[in-house]
Short mmCIF file of C-alpha atoms in Angstrom, two decimals:
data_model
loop_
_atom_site.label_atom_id
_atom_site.label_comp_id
_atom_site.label_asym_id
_atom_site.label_seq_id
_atom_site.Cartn_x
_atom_site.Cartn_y
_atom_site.Cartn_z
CA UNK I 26 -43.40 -0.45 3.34
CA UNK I 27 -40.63 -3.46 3.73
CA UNK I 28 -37.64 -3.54 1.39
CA UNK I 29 -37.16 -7.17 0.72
CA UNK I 30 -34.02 -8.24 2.25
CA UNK I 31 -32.45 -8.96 -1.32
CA UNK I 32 -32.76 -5.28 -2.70
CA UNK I 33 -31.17 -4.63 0.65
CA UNK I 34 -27.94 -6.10 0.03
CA UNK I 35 -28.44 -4.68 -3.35
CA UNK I 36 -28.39 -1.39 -1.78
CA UNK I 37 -25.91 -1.73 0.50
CA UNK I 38 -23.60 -3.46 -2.39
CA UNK I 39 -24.30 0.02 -4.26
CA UNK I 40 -23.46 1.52 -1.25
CA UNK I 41 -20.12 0.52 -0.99
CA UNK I 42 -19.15 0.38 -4.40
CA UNK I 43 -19.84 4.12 -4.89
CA UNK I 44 -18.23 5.23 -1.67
CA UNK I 45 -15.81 7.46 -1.77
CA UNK I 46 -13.44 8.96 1.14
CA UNK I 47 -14.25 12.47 2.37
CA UNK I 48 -11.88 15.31 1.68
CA UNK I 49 -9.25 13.62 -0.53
CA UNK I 50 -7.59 15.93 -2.70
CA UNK I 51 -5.49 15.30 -5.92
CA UNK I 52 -3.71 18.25 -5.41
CA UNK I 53 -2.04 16.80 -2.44
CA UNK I 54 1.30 15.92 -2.44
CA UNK I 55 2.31 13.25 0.27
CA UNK I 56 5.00 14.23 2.53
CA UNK I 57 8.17 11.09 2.41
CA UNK I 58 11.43 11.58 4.20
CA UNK I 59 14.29 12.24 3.00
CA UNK I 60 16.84 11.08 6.20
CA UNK I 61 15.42 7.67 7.02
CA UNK I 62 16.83 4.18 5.79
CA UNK I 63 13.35 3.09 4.07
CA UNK I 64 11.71 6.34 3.53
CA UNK I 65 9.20 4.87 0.75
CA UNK I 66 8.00 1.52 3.17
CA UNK I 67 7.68 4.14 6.02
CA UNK I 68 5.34 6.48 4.35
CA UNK I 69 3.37 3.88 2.49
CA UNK I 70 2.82 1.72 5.52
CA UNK I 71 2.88 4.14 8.34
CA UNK I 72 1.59 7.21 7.52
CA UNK I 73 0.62 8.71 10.94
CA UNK I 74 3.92 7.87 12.26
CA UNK I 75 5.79 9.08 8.84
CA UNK I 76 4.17 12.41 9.33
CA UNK I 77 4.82 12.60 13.69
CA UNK I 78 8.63 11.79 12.21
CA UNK I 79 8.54 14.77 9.51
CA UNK I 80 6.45 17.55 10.53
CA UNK I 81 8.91 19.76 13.05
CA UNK I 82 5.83 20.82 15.06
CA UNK I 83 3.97 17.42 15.27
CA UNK I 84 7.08 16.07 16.26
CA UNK I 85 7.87 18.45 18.56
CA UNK I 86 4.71 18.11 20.79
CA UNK I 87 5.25 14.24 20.64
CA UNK I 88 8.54 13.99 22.01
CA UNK I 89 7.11 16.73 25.00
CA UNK I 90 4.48 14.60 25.93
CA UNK I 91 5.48 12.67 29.26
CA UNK I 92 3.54 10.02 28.68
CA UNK I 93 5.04 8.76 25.58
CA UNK I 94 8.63 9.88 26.21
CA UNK I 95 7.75 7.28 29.47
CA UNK I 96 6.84 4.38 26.46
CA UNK I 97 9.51 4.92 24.44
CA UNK I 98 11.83 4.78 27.67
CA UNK I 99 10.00 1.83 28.51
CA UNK I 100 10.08 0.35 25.63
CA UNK I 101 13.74 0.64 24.70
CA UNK I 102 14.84 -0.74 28.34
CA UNK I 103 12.24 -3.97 27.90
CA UNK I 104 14.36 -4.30 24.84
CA UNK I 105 17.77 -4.31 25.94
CA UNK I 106 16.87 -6.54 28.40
CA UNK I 107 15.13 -9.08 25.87
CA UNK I 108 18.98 -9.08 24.20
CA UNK I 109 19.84 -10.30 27.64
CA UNK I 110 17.76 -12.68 28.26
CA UNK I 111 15.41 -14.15 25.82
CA UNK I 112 18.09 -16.35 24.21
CA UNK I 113 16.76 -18.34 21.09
CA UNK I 114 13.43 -17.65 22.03
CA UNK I 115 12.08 -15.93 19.09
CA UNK I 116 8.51 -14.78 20.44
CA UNK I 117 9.98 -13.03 23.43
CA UNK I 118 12.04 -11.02 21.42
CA UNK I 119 8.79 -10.47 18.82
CA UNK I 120 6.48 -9.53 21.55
CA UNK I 121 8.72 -7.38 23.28
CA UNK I 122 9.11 -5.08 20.58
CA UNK I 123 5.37 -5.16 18.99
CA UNK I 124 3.15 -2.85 20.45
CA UNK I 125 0.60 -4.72 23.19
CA UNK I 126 -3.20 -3.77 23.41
CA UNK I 127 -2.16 -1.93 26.56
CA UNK I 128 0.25 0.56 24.77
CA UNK I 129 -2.14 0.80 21.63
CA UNK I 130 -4.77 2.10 24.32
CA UNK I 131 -2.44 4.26 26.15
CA UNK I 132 -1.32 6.04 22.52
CA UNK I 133 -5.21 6.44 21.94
CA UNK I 134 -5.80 7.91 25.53
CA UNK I 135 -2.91 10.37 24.89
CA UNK I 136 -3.80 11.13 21.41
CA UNK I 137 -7.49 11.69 22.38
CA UNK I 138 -6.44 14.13 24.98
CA UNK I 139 -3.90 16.05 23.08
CA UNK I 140 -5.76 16.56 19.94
CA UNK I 141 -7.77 20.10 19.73
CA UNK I 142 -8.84 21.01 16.39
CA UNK I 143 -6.98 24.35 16.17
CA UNK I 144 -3.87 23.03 17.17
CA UNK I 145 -0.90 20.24 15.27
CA UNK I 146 -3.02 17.76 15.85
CA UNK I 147 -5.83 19.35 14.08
CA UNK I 148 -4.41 20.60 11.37
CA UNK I 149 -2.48 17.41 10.56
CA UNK I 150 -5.71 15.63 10.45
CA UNK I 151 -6.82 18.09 8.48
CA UNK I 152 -4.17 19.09 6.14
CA UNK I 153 -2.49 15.42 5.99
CA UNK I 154 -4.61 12.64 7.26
CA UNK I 155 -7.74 13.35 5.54
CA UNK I 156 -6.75 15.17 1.60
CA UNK I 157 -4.05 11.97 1.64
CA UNK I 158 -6.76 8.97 1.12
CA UNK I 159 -4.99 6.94 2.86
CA UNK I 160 -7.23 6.34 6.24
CA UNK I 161 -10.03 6.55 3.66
CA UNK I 162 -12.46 3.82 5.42
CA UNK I 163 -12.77 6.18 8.75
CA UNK I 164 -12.92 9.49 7.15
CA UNK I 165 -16.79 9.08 7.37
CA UNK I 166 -15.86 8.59 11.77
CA UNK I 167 -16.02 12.44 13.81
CA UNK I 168 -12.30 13.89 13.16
CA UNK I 169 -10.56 12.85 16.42
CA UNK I 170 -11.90 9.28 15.76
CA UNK I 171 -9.81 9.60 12.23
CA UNK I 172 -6.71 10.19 14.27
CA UNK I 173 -7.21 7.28 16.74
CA UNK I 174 -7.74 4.99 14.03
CA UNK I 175 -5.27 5.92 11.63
CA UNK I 176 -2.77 5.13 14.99
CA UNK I 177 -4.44 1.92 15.88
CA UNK I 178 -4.14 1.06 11.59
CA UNK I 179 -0.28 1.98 12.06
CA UNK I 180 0.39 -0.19 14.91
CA UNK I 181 -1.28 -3.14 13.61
CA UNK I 182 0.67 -2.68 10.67
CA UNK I 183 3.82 -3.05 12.18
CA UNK I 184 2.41 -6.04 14.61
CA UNK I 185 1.85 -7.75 11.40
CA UNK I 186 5.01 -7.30 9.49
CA UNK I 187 6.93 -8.78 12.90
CA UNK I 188 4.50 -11.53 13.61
CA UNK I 189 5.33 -12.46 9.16
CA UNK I 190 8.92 -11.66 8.91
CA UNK I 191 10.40 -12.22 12.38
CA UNK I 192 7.79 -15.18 13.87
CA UNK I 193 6.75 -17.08 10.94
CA UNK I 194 3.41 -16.35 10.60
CA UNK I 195 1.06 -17.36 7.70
CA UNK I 196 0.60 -13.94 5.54
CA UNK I 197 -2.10 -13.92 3.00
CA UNK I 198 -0.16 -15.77 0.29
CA UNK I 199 2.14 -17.67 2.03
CA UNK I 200 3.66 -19.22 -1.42
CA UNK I 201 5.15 -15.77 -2.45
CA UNK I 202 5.30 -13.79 0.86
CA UNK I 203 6.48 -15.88 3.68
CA UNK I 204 9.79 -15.54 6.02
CA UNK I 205 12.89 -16.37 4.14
CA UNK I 206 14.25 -18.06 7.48
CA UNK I 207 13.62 -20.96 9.11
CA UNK I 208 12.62 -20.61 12.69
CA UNK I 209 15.51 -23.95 13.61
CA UNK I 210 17.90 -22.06 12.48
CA UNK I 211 20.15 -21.42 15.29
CA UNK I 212 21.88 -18.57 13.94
CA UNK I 213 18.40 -16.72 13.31
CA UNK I 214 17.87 -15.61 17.10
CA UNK I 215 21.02 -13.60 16.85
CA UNK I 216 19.69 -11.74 13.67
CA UNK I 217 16.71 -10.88 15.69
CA UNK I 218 18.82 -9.76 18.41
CA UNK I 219 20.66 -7.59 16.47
CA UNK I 220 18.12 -6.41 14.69
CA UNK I 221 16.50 -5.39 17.97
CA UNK I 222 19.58 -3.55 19.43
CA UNK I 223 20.15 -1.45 16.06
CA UNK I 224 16.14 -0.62 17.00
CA UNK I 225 17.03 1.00 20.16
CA UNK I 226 20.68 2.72 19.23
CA UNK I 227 20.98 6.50 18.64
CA UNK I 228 19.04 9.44 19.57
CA UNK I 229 15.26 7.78 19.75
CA UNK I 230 12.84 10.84 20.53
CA UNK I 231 9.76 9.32 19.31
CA UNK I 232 7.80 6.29 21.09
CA UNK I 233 6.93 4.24 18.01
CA UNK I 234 10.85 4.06 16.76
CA UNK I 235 12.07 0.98 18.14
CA UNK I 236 9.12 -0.89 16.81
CA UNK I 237 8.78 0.45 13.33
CA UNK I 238 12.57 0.27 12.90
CA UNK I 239 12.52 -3.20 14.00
CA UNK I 240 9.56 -4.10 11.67
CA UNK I 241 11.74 -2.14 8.43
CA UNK I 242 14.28 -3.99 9.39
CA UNK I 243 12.70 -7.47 9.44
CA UNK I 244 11.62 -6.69 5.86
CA UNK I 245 15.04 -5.91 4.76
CA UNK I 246 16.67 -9.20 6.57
CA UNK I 247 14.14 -10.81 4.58
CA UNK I 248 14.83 -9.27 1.36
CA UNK I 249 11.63 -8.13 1.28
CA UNK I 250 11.42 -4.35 0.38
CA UNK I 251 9.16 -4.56 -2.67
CA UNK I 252 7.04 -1.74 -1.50
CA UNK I 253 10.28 0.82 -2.58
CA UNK I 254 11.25 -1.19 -5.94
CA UNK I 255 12.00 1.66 -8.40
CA UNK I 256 10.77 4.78 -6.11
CA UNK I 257 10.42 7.13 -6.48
CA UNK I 258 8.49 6.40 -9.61
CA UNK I 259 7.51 9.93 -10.66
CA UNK I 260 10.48 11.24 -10.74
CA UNK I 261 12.31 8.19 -12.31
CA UNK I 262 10.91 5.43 -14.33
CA UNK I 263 7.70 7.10 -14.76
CA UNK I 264 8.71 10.72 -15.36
CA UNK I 265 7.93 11.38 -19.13
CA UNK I 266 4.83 10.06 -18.46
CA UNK I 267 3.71 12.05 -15.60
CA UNK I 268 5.07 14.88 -18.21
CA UNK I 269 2.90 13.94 -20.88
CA UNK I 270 -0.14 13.23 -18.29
CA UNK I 271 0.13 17.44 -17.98
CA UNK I 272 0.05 17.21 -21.50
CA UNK I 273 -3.26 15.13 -22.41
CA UNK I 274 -6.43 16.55 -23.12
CA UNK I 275 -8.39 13.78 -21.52
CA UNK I 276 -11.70 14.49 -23.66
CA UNK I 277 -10.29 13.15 -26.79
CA UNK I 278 -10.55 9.39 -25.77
CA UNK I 279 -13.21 7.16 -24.39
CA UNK I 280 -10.97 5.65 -21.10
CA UNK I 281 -8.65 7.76 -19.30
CA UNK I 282 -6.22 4.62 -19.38
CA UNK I 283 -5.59 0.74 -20.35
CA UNK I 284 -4.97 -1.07 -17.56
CA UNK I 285 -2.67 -4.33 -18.26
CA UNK I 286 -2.99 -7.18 -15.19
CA UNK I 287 0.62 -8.96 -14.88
CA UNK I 288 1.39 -12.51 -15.45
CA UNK I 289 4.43 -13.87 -13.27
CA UNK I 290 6.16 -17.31 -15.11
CA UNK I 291 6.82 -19.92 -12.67
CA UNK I 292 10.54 -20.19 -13.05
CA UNK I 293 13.39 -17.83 -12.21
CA UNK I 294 15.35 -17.47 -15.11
CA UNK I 295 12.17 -16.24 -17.57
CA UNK I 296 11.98 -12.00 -17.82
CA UNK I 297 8.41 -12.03 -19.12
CA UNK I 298 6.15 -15.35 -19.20
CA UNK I 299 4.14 -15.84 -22.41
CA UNK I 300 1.15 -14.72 -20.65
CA UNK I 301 2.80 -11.66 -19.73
CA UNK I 302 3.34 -11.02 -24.05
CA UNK I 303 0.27 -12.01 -25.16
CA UNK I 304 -1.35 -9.60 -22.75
CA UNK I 305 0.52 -6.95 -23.83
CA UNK I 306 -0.14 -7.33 -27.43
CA UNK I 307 -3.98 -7.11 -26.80
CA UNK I 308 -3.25 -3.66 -24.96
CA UNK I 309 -1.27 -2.82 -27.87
CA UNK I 310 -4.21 -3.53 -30.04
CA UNK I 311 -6.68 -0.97 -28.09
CA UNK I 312 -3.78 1.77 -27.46
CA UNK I 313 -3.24 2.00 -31.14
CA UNK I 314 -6.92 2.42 -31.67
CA UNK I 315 -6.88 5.29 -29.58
CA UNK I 316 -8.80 3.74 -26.96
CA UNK I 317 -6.48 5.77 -24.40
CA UNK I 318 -3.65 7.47 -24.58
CA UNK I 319 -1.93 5.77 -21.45
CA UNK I 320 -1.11 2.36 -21.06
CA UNK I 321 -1.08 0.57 -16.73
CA UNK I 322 1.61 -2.25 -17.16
CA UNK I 323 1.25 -3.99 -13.34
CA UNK I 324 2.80 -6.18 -11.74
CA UNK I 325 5.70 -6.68 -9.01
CA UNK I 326 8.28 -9.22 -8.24
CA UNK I 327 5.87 -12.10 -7.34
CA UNK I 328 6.66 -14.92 -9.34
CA UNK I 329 7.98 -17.38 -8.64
CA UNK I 330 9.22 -16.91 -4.50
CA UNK I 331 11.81 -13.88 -4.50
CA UNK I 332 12.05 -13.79 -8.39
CA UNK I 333 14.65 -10.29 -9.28
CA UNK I 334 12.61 -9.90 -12.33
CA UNK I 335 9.26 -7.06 -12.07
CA UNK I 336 6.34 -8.25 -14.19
CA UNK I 337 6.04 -4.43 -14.80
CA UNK I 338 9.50 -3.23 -15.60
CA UNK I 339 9.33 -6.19 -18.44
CA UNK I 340 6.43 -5.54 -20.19
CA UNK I 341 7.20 -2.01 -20.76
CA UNK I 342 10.66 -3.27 -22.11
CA UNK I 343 8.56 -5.12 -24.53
CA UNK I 344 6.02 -2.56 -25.23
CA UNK I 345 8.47 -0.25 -25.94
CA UNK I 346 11.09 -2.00 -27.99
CA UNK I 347 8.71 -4.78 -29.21
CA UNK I 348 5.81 -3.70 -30.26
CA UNK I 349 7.27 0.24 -30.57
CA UNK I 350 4.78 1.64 -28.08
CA UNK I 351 6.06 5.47 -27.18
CA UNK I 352 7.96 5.00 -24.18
CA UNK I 353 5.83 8.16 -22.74
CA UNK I 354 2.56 6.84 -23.17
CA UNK I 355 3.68 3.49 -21.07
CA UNK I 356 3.27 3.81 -17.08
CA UNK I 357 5.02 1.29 -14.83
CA UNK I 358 3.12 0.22 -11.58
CA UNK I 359 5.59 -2.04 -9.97
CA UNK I 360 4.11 -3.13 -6.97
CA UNK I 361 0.86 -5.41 -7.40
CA UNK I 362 1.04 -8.52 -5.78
CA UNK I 363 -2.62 -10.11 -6.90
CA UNK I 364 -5.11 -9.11 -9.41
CA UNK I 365 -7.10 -7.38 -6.35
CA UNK I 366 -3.83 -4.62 -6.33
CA UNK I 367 -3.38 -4.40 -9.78
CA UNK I 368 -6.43 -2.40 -10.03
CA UNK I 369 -6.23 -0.50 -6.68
CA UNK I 370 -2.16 0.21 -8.36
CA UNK I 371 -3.54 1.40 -11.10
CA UNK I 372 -6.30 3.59 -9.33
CA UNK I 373 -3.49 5.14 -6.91
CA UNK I 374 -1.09 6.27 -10.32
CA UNK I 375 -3.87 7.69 -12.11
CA UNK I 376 -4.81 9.85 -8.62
CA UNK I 377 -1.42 10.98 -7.72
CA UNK I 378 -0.41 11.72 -11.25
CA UNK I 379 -3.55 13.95 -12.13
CA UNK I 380 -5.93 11.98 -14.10
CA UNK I 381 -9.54 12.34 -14.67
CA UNK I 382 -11.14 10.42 -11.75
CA UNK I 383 -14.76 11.03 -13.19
CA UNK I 384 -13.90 8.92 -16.60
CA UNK I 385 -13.74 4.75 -16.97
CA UNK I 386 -10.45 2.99 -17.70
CA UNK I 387 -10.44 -0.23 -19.97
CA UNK I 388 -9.34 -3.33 -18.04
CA UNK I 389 -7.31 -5.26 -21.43
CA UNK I 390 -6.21 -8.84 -20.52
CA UNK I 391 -6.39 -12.32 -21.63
CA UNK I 392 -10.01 -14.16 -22.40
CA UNK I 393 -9.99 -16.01 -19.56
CA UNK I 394 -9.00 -13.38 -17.19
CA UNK I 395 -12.28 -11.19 -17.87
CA UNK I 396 -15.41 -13.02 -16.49
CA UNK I 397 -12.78 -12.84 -12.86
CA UNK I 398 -12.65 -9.37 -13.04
CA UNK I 399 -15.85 -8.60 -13.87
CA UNK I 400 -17.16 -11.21 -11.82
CA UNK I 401 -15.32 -12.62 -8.33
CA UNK I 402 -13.39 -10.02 -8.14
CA UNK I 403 -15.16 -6.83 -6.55
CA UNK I 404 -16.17 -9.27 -3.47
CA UNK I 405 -11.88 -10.73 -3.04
CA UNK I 406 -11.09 -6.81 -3.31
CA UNK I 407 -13.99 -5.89 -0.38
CA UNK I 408 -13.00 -9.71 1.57
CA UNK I 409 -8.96 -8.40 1.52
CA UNK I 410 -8.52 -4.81 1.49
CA UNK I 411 -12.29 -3.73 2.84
CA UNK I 412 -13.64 -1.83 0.61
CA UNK I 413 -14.13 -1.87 -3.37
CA UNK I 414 -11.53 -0.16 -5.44
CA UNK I 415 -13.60 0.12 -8.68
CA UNK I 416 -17.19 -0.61 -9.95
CA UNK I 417 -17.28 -2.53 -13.03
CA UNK I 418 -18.71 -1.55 -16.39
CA UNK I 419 -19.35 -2.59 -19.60
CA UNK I 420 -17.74 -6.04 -21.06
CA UNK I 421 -16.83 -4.68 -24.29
CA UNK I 422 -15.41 -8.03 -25.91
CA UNK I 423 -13.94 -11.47 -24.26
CA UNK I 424 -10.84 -9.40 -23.52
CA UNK I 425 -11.83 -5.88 -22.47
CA UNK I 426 -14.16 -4.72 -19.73
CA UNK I 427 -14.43 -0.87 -18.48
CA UNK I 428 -13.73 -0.06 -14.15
CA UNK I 429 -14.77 2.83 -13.00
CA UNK I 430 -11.95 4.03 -9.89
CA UNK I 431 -12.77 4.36 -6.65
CA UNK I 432 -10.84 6.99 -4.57
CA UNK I 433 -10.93 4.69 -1.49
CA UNK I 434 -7.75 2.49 -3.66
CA UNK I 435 -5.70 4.95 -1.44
CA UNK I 436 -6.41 3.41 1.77
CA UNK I 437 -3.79 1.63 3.33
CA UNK I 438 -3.44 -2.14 3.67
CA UNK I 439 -2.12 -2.81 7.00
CA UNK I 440 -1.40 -6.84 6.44
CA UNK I 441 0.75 -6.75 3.05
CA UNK I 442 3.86 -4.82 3.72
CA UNK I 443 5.03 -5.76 0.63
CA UNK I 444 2.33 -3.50 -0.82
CA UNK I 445 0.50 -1.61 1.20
#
């Protein structure tokens, strides 16, 4: 019997909505470090190379493997001599320091050889790689394949951040993300260049350090280290939450949580646009029904260009001491660039801080906000981060609609290093 082809995009729309990574655990904590200059961008962006960096035995057989210790030699010579010689040539320092096909297949060759499923490698997959969520899209692939990817993610990641913040690239919003340099600058070249050396200086042991440091430190040249704003989060601005979370006997209310979508004002000198309030006050409105007994305020520093002021932080000011919401019943996700991330955001707090995963949350906005969300939305979250981070459910008014999470929300997004 033939399936027509329309219930076969049907199906494989279902498909994807509903799937959901292999092996991730809630119970697992993810390993940051605690000696590094951006320990929160490293981990979120990089998490293979975050856990070769932290894990004494993973980083052990890395820095014996001849192979690599030959790249990372390599590697930090071809730099020195770019400070030499490429001058005010921006792309020769760039590609110099990003990671070619060539050494992207030479890491996979060497990973693919040294892996055995008994031994570091192995376990880390297994232990790491696969409870974290975060290589969610390839945990379906045989194990070793997980690895090879979650290297070949890692390096693309940092290609990207150095073809944005050091060439000039387009990124995906180029009206809130770009380089905050202009590429005639004649002074710029020598930022790069020093950027580059401070790459290569000190005790190096492990191939992918020059590259990654120079990526973290293109970001923070930039000013662009929104990915750590207010980490870590569970142990600061969100703590009494997380503490009441432990609390909560989920059963008594219909959604697990209300999620709030930011709204950035268009000038620098406004804390919280009039968007941003009237939002909030709707939330209010379903929170003191009892609708849930946690309230999602998302939002970053987006707007406008390099604005100091997190859509987050300021609604929960106004919550709180406006409209006398309990301070512990108020979570900040400060990160969120788009509407696409406030909803993966808000999927990734209520996973790492213990929520029910099996029960809706309530999506609370302005009107014209909802037919988006429960409309274009899904197919911008599964054209810009691959996958679907919630299914939609019931449009309970013109300014509430139920999501149902999606696990794969913890899968990394190699091209926004502002949020990944």
């Amino acid at each position: 019997m033939r399936i027509s082809f329309t219930l076969l995009l049907l199906w494989l729309f279902l498909f994807q909505v509903n799937a959901q990574p292999k092996n991730v655990s809630q119970s697992y904590q993810l390993v940051i470090g605690k000696n590094q200059s951006y320990p929160y961008i490293q981990y979120k962006s990089y998490y293979l190379l975050n856990l070769m960096h932290e894990i004494p035995d993973l980083r052990k057989a890395i820095t014996e493997d001849e192979v690599l210790q030959k790249l990372l030699k390599d590697k930090t010579n071809n730099a020195a001599n770019a400070i030499k010689t490429c001058g005010q040539d921006i792309s020769c320092y760039a590609n110099t320091i990003k990671f070619s096909e060539a050494e992207i297949s030479l890491v996979n060759e060497r990973l693919n050889a040294l892996y055995k499923i008994n031994n570091v490698f192995g376990k880390t997959l297994k232990t790491h790689l696969l409870p974290s969520g975060c290589y969610g899209l390839f945990s379906d692939l045989p194990e070793k394949e997980v690895l090879l990817k979650a290297w070949e993610q890692d390096a693309k990641a940092i290609n990207y951040a150095i073809g944005v913040y050091v060439e000039g690239k387009k990124p995906n919003y180029p009206k809130i993300d770009s380089i905050a340099f202009s590429q005639n600058d004649k002074q710029y070249p020598e930022l790069v260049a020093s950027n580059i050396m401070l790459s290569v200086t000190g005790d190096k042991k492990l191939f992918f350090e020059p590259s990654m440091n120079f990526a973290l430190g293109a970001l923070e040249l930039n000013g662009r280290l929104e990915a750590a704003d207010y980490e870590p989060m569970a142990t600061g601005i969100n703590q009494s939450v997380v503490g009441q979370i432990k609390k909560t006997n989920f059963n008594n209310y219909k959604y697990s949580v209300i999620l709030v979508p930011g709204a950035g004002p268009e000038d620098k000198e406004t804390e919280l646009s009039a968007g941003g309030i009237i939002r909030c006050r709707i939330a209010a409105i379903q929170y003191l029904k009892g609708m849930a007994p946690f309230i999602v305020v998302s939002g970053g520093r987006v707007h406008p260009y390099k604005t100091k002021y997190s859509e987050a932080y300021e609604m929960k000011k106004f919550m709180v001491n406006t409209l006398n919401i309990p301070e512990n019943a108020v979570i900040i996700e400060t990160h969120a660039r788009h509407t696409t991330t406030n909803l993966r955001n808000c999927i990734r707090l209520m996973f790492r801080y213990g929520m029910p995963m099996d029960k809706p949350g309530l999506v609370s906005t302005t009107k014209s906000t909802i037919p988006y969300i429960e409309g274009l939305l899904a197919e911008g979250c599964k054209k810009e981060l691959g996958y679907y981070p919630y299914k939609i459910g019931q449009k309970l008014s013109e300014t509430e609609v139920e999501f149902y999470p999606n696990t794969m929300s913890l899968q990394i997004d190699f091209d926004e290093p502002l949020d990944p």
